[in-house]
Amino acid sequence: MMQIIFSWIIGSVLGSFVTCWCDRQISGQSILSGRSHCDACGQVVRWRDLIPIVSYIRLKGRCRDCGAPIGITCLINEIVPAVLFAYFAYKWGWQLWSIRLAGLTLVLMAVSTIDAREQIIPDVLIVTGILWWILTTWLLHLSFLKGVAGGLALGALVWLTAVIMDRVLNRESLGGGDIKLFFMTGLYVTINFAFWHLILSACTGLLIYSIKGHKGQNEEELAFGPAIAISTMVCLLTEPIFVRFFSSFN
Ligand SMILES: [Zn+2]
């Protein structure tokens, strides 16, 4: 029980840190450039207002000084890793496997946050995801071959689709960042789930599009990164269920 509570706290704190990193990545500031401050009035955020989730709710999502809205992304980015980390701890305990998923969660969250706002996926996040995969695959003695096969199959398939769609639509359909993200997440879902991951990403993307489309958003402004990120986590979390389902036929 303590592990679950601690995981919840660690998740929300790291989530808060990732949000901060994303903000500074977008605005071009250094992560080391002083304490968090309000974007609207520049007031440094007080220590007692830096408690993840709790502070957001207590301040009703507004700056204490000027009342400018903080943005719901902050709250989502604290709750999502808190819930997932707690679930990993509940399901697998503090094992290397949980830590692998936790690390991936943070990378995918950063990808989603920046892609949703800037329609770009920084290469540094793709590289971080790949290096984290290599390290944890090696430590866990998992199959490198299955992962690489998954990454290459997805990357190649999506790249081919993009080339064809670009020809048909006569404009850029899928960004290079999306193709790289498919490769990176393909490593984690492995060849076993590559196809399912692709279908699920497309469905999630359409779902997000249909919700956001009503707000009159431009088609080109819609980011596919969050859909790929959600699909990856769903694939990895439903994996045990699938394995049980298919092995029941044997
Ligand atoms: Zn303010």
mmCIF file of C-alpha atoms and ligand atoms in Angstrom, residues 37-43 62-68, ligand 1:
data_model
loop_
_atom_site.group_PDB
_atom_site.id
_atom_site.type_symbol
_atom_site.label_atom_id
_atom_site.label_comp_id
_atom_site.label_asym_id
_atom_site.label_seq_id
_atom_site.Cartn_x
_atom_site.Cartn_y
_atom_site.Cartn_z
ATOM 1 C CA HIS A 37 6.862 31.678 -12.426
ATOM 2 C CA CYS A 38 3.519 32.799 -13.793
ATOM 3 C CA ASP A 39 3.599 33.350 -17.563
ATOM 4 C CA ALA A 40 1.152 36.244 -17.286
ATOM 5 C CA CYS A 41 2.534 38.367 -14.454
ATOM 6 C CA GLY A 42 6.023 36.889 -13.952
ATOM 7 C CA GLN A 43 5.502 36.392 -10.223
ATOM 8 C CA ARG A 62 -5.521 30.297 -11.464
ATOM 9 C CA CYS A 63 -2.430 32.308 -10.569
ATOM 10 C CA ARG A 64 -2.593 33.484 -6.940
ATOM 11 C CA ASP A 65 -1.376 36.950 -7.868
ATOM 12 C CA CYS A 66 -3.013 37.951 -11.140
ATOM 13 C CA GLY A 67 -5.721 35.307 -11.540
ATOM 14 C CA ALA A 68 -4.531 34.231 -15.000
HETATM 15 ZN ZN ZN B 1 0.160 35.611 -12.473
#
